[in-house]
Amino acid sequence: MEVVPAWAPALGFTLLPHAGGFLGSNITKREIPTWYETLQKPSWCPPNWVFAPVWGTLYTSMGYGSYLVWKELGGFNEKSVVPLGLYAGNLALNWAWTPIFFGAHKMGWGLVTLLLTTGTATATTASWYNINKTAAYLMVPYLAWLSLASALNYRIWKDNRNKK
């Protein structure tokens, strides 16, 4: 019987969030030059090149935080259902935003998705705090970025509502 190396769960949890980001990046790359560039954006919109490194950093941080929670609670069990379930729901919402906003060009529904993502990220962070404070703190930059992303999504939706 082969034993899983001690580092494997840490690596798996840390890389997991990148899976949805990687899949969504194909949609984003296709839509930036053909659709996104035509949209009116506020002066404070970050340049396009900023998004990939920011998301890469945030996905790594939250993924490692999920590993810390999983490890602290002794794996997948009754105690981990809520904190890791909230996290899983958050990841699903996070990954859904790209096909909604970029793929379907549904800016309003993208905003709804982002607000739900922010809510589940907040609930995840709160649930992690009493389990592993480091894990909760690793979510703080993600929460800050979601706030910026929500404001940006709102402005893009508001300023481009009549655009097909």
PDB file of C-alpha atoms in Angstrom:
ATOM      1  CA  MET A   1       0.000   0.000   0.000  1.00  0.00           C
ATOM      2  CA  GLU A   2       1.454   3.305  -1.109  1.00  0.00           C
ATOM      3  CA  VAL A   3       1.241   6.216   1.293  1.00  0.00           C
ATOM      4  CA  VAL A   4       0.505   9.708   0.009  1.00  0.00           C
ATOM      5  CA  PRO A   5       3.518  11.968   0.568  1.00  0.00           C
ATOM      6  CA  ALA A   6       2.965  14.584   3.289  1.00  0.00           C
ATOM      7  CA  TRP A   7       3.347  17.442   0.806  1.00  0.00           C
ATOM      8  CA  ALA A   8       0.742  16.124  -1.679  1.00  0.00           C
ATOM      9  CA  PRO A   9      -2.406  17.428   0.077  1.00  0.00           C
ATOM     10  CA  ALA A  10      -0.806  20.860   0.565  1.00  0.00           C
ATOM     11  CA  LEU A  11       0.050  21.001  -3.128  1.00  0.00           C
ATOM     12  CA  GLY A  12      -3.363  19.712  -4.219  1.00  0.00           C
ATOM     13  CA  PHE A  13      -5.340  22.145  -2.082  1.00  0.00           C
ATOM     14  CA  THR A  14      -3.082  25.033  -3.122  1.00  0.00           C
ATOM     15  CA  LEU A  15      -3.420  24.288  -6.835  1.00  0.00           C
ATOM     16  CA  LEU A  16      -7.145  23.423  -6.869  1.00  0.00           C
ATOM     17  CA  PRO A  17      -8.456  27.006  -7.202  1.00  0.00           C
ATOM     18  CA  HIS A  18      -6.224  27.509 -10.236  1.00  0.00           C
ATOM     19  CA  ALA A  19      -8.191  24.843 -12.161  1.00  0.00           C
ATOM     20  CA  GLY A  20     -11.225  27.083 -12.627  1.00  0.00           C
ATOM     21  CA  GLY A  21      -9.028  30.081 -13.297  1.00  0.00           C
ATOM     22  CA  PHE A  22      -7.158  28.186 -15.990  1.00  0.00           C
ATOM     23  CA  LEU A  23     -10.374  27.031 -17.682  1.00  0.00           C
ATOM     24  CA  GLY A  24     -11.864  30.526 -17.484  1.00  0.00           C
ATOM     25  CA  SER A  25      -8.719  32.101 -18.927  1.00  0.00           C
ATOM     26  CA  ASN A  26      -9.519  30.596 -22.337  1.00  0.00           C
ATOM     27  CA  ILE A  27     -12.820  32.499 -22.401  1.00  0.00           C
ATOM     28  CA  THR A  28     -11.171  35.680 -21.127  1.00  0.00           C
ATOM     29  CA  LYS A  29      -8.347  35.581 -23.695  1.00  0.00           C
ATOM     30  CA  ARG A  30     -10.882  35.215 -26.496  1.00  0.00           C
ATOM     31  CA  GLU A  31     -13.209  37.985 -25.256  1.00  0.00           C
ATOM     32  CA  ILE A  32     -10.744  40.708 -24.211  1.00  0.00           C
ATOM     33  CA  PRO A  33      -9.807  41.839 -27.740  1.00  0.00           C
ATOM     34  CA  THR A  34     -13.240  41.243 -29.305  1.00  0.00           C
ATOM     35  CA  TRP A  35     -15.679  42.405 -26.605  1.00  0.00           C
ATOM     36  CA  TYR A  36     -14.108  43.655 -23.364  1.00  0.00           C
ATOM     37  CA  GLU A  37     -11.905  46.244 -25.113  1.00  0.00           C
ATOM     38  CA  THR A  38     -15.035  47.839 -26.606  1.00  0.00           C
ATOM     39  CA  LEU A  39     -16.579  48.493 -23.179  1.00  0.00           C
ATOM     40  CA  GLN A  40     -16.414  51.801 -21.376  1.00  0.00           C
ATOM     41  CA  LYS A  41     -14.425  51.345 -18.153  1.00  0.00           C
ATOM     42  CA  PRO A  42     -13.719  53.736 -15.270  1.00  0.00           C
ATOM     43  CA  SER A  43     -10.361  55.516 -15.050  1.00  0.00           C
ATOM     44  CA  TRP A  44      -9.448  53.384 -12.007  1.00  0.00           C
ATOM     45  CA  CYS A  45      -9.822  50.089 -13.885  1.00  0.00           C
ATOM     46  CA  PRO A  46      -6.563  48.138 -13.539  1.00  0.00           C
ATOM     47  CA  PRO A  47      -4.719  47.369 -16.788  1.00  0.00           C
ATOM     48  CA  ASN A  48      -5.461  43.943 -18.252  1.00  0.00           C
ATOM     49  CA  TRP A  49      -1.998  42.550 -17.422  1.00  0.00           C
ATOM     50  CA  VAL A  50      -2.663  42.981 -13.666  1.00  0.00           C
ATOM     51  CA  PHE A  51      -5.495  40.449 -13.460  1.00  0.00           C
ATOM     52  CA  ALA A  52      -3.592  37.194 -14.114  1.00  0.00           C
ATOM     53  CA  PRO A  53      -0.866  37.705 -11.473  1.00  0.00           C
ATOM     54  CA  VAL A  54      -3.378  39.004  -8.931  1.00  0.00           C
ATOM     55  CA  TRP A  55      -5.712  36.045  -9.418  1.00  0.00           C
ATOM     56  CA  GLY A  56      -2.774  33.629  -9.404  1.00  0.00           C
ATOM     57  CA  THR A  57      -1.654  35.013  -6.050  1.00  0.00           C
ATOM     58  CA  LEU A  58      -5.167  35.032  -4.592  1.00  0.00           C
ATOM     59  CA  TYR A  59      -5.921  31.474  -5.754  1.00  0.00           C
ATOM     60  CA  THR A  60      -2.666  30.241  -4.223  1.00  0.00           C
ATOM     61  CA  SER A  61      -3.358  32.034  -0.944  1.00  0.00           C
ATOM     62  CA  MET A  62      -6.936  30.817  -0.530  1.00  0.00           C
ATOM     63  CA  GLY A  63      -6.005  27.312  -1.679  1.00  0.00           C
ATOM     64  CA  TYR A  64      -3.280  27.057   0.942  1.00  0.00           C
ATOM     65  CA  GLY A  65      -5.704  28.434   3.532  1.00  0.00           C
ATOM     66  CA  SER A  66      -8.145  25.641   2.684  1.00  0.00           C
ATOM     67  CA  TYR A  67      -5.351  23.128   3.204  1.00  0.00           C
ATOM     68  CA  LEU A  68      -4.609  24.592   6.656  1.00  0.00           C
ATOM     69  CA  VAL A  69      -8.280  24.230   7.623  1.00  0.00           C
ATOM     70  CA  TRP A  70      -8.487  20.686   6.226  1.00  0.00           C
ATOM     71  CA  LYS A  71      -5.331  19.701   8.110  1.00  0.00           C
ATOM     72  CA  GLU A  72      -6.415  21.378  11.373  1.00  0.00           C
ATOM     73  CA  LEU A  73      -9.767  19.555  11.294  1.00  0.00           C
ATOM     74  CA  GLY A  74      -8.198  16.181  10.504  1.00  0.00           C
ATOM     75  CA  GLY A  75      -9.326  15.874   6.879  1.00  0.00           C
ATOM     76  CA  PHE A  76     -12.795  15.528   5.409  1.00  0.00           C
ATOM     77  CA  ASN A  77     -15.185  14.785   8.260  1.00  0.00           C
ATOM     78  CA  GLU A  78     -18.228  16.171  10.074  1.00  0.00           C
ATOM     79  CA  LYS A  79     -16.243  19.090  11.512  1.00  0.00           C
ATOM     80  CA  SER A  80     -14.999  20.146   8.086  1.00  0.00           C
ATOM     81  CA  VAL A  81     -18.360  20.066   6.260  1.00  0.00           C
ATOM     82  CA  VAL A  82     -19.308  23.700   6.913  1.00  0.00           C
ATOM     83  CA  PRO A  83     -15.933  25.450   6.552  1.00  0.00           C
ATOM     84  CA  LEU A  84     -14.854  23.450   3.503  1.00  0.00           C
ATOM     85  CA  GLY A  85     -18.392  23.348   2.094  1.00  0.00           C
ATOM     86  CA  LEU A  86     -18.576  27.148   2.205  1.00  0.00           C
ATOM     87  CA  TYR A  87     -15.200  27.271   0.510  1.00  0.00           C
ATOM     88  CA  ALA A  88     -16.321  24.840  -2.214  1.00  0.00           C
ATOM     89  CA  GLY A  89     -19.436  26.928  -2.839  1.00  0.00           C
ATOM     90  CA  ASN A  90     -17.288  30.031  -3.008  1.00  0.00           C
ATOM     91  CA  LEU A  91     -14.963  28.428  -5.549  1.00  0.00           C
ATOM     92  CA  ALA A  92     -17.918  27.349  -7.696  1.00  0.00           C
ATOM     93  CA  LEU A  93     -19.296  30.904  -7.706  1.00  0.00           C
ATOM     94  CA  ASN A  94     -15.839  32.334  -8.361  1.00  0.00           C
ATOM     95  CA  TRP A  95     -15.335  30.030 -11.338  1.00  0.00           C
ATOM     96  CA  ALA A  96     -18.851  30.768 -12.670  1.00  0.00           C
ATOM     97  CA  TRP A  97     -18.209  34.505 -13.001  1.00  0.00           C
ATOM     98  CA  THR A  98     -15.941  34.302 -16.063  1.00  0.00           C
ATOM     99  CA  PRO A  99     -18.343  32.332 -18.297  1.00  0.00           C
ATOM    100  CA  ILE A 100     -21.208  34.581 -17.155  1.00  0.00           C
ATOM    101  CA  PHE A 101     -19.456  37.945 -17.576  1.00  0.00           C
ATOM    102  CA  PHE A 102     -16.987  37.258 -20.395  1.00  0.00           C
ATOM    103  CA  GLY A 103     -18.598  34.233 -22.068  1.00  0.00           C
ATOM    104  CA  ALA A 104     -22.267  35.244 -22.033  1.00  0.00           C
ATOM    105  CA  HIS A 105     -21.650  39.034 -21.796  1.00  0.00           C
ATOM    106  CA  LYS A 106     -24.128  39.162 -18.892  1.00  0.00           C
ATOM    107  CA  MET A 107     -22.646  42.050 -16.911  1.00  0.00           C
ATOM    108  CA  GLY A 108     -25.599  42.341 -14.492  1.00  0.00           C
ATOM    109  CA  TRP A 109     -25.621  38.626 -13.742  1.00  0.00           C
ATOM    110  CA  GLY A 110     -21.857  38.825 -13.381  1.00  0.00           C
ATOM    111  CA  LEU A 111     -22.377  41.429 -10.660  1.00  0.00           C
ATOM    112  CA  VAL A 112     -24.932  39.216  -8.894  1.00  0.00           C
ATOM    113  CA  THR A 113     -22.454  36.331  -9.064  1.00  0.00           C
ATOM    114  CA  LEU A 114     -19.666  38.519  -7.667  1.00  0.00           C
ATOM    115  CA  LEU A 115     -21.842  39.692  -4.777  1.00  0.00           C
ATOM    116  CA  LEU A 116     -22.732  36.079  -3.952  1.00  0.00           C
ATOM    117  CA  THR A 117     -19.036  35.183  -4.240  1.00  0.00           C
ATOM    118  CA  THR A 118     -18.158  37.973  -1.818  1.00  0.00           C
ATOM    119  CA  GLY A 119     -20.833  36.768   0.611  1.00  0.00           C
ATOM    120  CA  THR A 120     -19.592  33.179   0.561  1.00  0.00           C
ATOM    121  CA  ALA A 121     -15.963  34.333   0.813  1.00  0.00           C
ATOM    122  CA  THR A 122     -16.896  36.375   3.891  1.00  0.00           C
ATOM    123  CA  ALA A 123     -18.737  33.422   5.434  1.00  0.00           C
ATOM    124  CA  THR A 124     -15.795  31.137   4.613  1.00  0.00           C
ATOM    125  CA  THR A 125     -13.338  33.546   6.224  1.00  0.00           C
ATOM    126  CA  ALA A 126     -15.493  33.858   9.338  1.00  0.00           C
ATOM    127  CA  SER A 127     -15.862  30.076   9.637  1.00  0.00           C
ATOM    128  CA  TRP A 128     -12.104  29.591   9.240  1.00  0.00           C
ATOM    129  CA  TYR A 129     -11.160  32.200  11.839  1.00  0.00           C
ATOM    130  CA  ASN A 130     -11.813  29.995  14.875  1.00  0.00           C
ATOM    131  CA  ILE A 131     -10.199  26.984  13.198  1.00  0.00           C
ATOM    132  CA  ASN A 132      -6.977  28.526  11.869  1.00  0.00           C
ATOM    133  CA  LYS A 133      -6.418  32.276  12.025  1.00  0.00           C
ATOM    134  CA  THR A 134      -3.664  32.143   9.389  1.00  0.00           C
ATOM    135  CA  ALA A 135      -6.113  30.551   6.949  1.00  0.00           C
ATOM    136  CA  ALA A 136      -8.638  33.317   7.642  1.00  0.00           C
ATOM    137  CA  TYR A 137      -5.997  36.021   7.195  1.00  0.00           C
ATOM    138  CA  LEU A 138      -4.996  34.451   3.869  1.00  0.00           C
ATOM    139  CA  MET A 139      -8.544  35.236   2.668  1.00  0.00           C
ATOM    140  CA  VAL A 140      -8.344  38.971   3.453  1.00  0.00           C
ATOM    141  CA  PRO A 141      -6.599  40.030   0.198  1.00  0.00           C
ATOM    142  CA  TYR A 142      -9.196  37.999  -1.724  1.00  0.00           C
ATOM    143  CA  LEU A 143     -12.015  39.832   0.070  1.00  0.00           C
ATOM    144  CA  ALA A 144     -10.387  43.180  -0.733  1.00  0.00           C
ATOM    145  CA  TRP A 145      -9.991  42.234  -4.410  1.00  0.00           C
ATOM    146  CA  LEU A 146     -13.605  41.006  -4.579  1.00  0.00           C
ATOM    147  CA  SER A 147     -14.690  44.434  -3.307  1.00  0.00           C
ATOM    148  CA  LEU A 148     -12.728  46.154  -6.079  1.00  0.00           C
ATOM    149  CA  ALA A 149     -13.967  43.622  -8.657  1.00  0.00           C
ATOM    150  CA  SER A 150     -17.590  44.165  -7.574  1.00  0.00           C
ATOM    151  CA  ALA A 151     -17.266  47.943  -7.835  1.00  0.00           C
ATOM    152  CA  LEU A 152     -15.615  47.579 -11.247  1.00  0.00           C
ATOM    153  CA  ASN A 153     -18.255  45.112 -12.480  1.00  0.00           C
ATOM    154  CA  TYR A 154     -20.990  47.504 -11.291  1.00  0.00           C
ATOM    155  CA  ARG A 155     -19.488  50.474 -13.129  1.00  0.00           C
ATOM    156  CA  ILE A 156     -18.944  48.486 -16.330  1.00  0.00           C
ATOM    157  CA  TRP A 157     -22.523  47.194 -16.177  1.00  0.00           C
ATOM    158  CA  LYS A 158     -23.931  50.662 -15.403  1.00  0.00           C
ATOM    159  CA  ASP A 159     -21.890  52.405 -18.120  1.00  0.00           C
ATOM    160  CA  ASN A 160     -22.522  49.774 -20.832  1.00  0.00           C
ATOM    161  CA  ARG A 161     -26.101  48.622 -20.182  1.00  0.00           C
ATOM    162  CA  ASN A 162     -27.285  49.535 -23.663  1.00  0.00           C
ATOM    163  CA  LYS A 163     -24.373  47.790 -25.393  1.00  0.00           C
ATOM    164  CA  LYS A 164     -25.011  44.433 -27.052  1.00  0.00           C
TER     165      LYS A 164
END
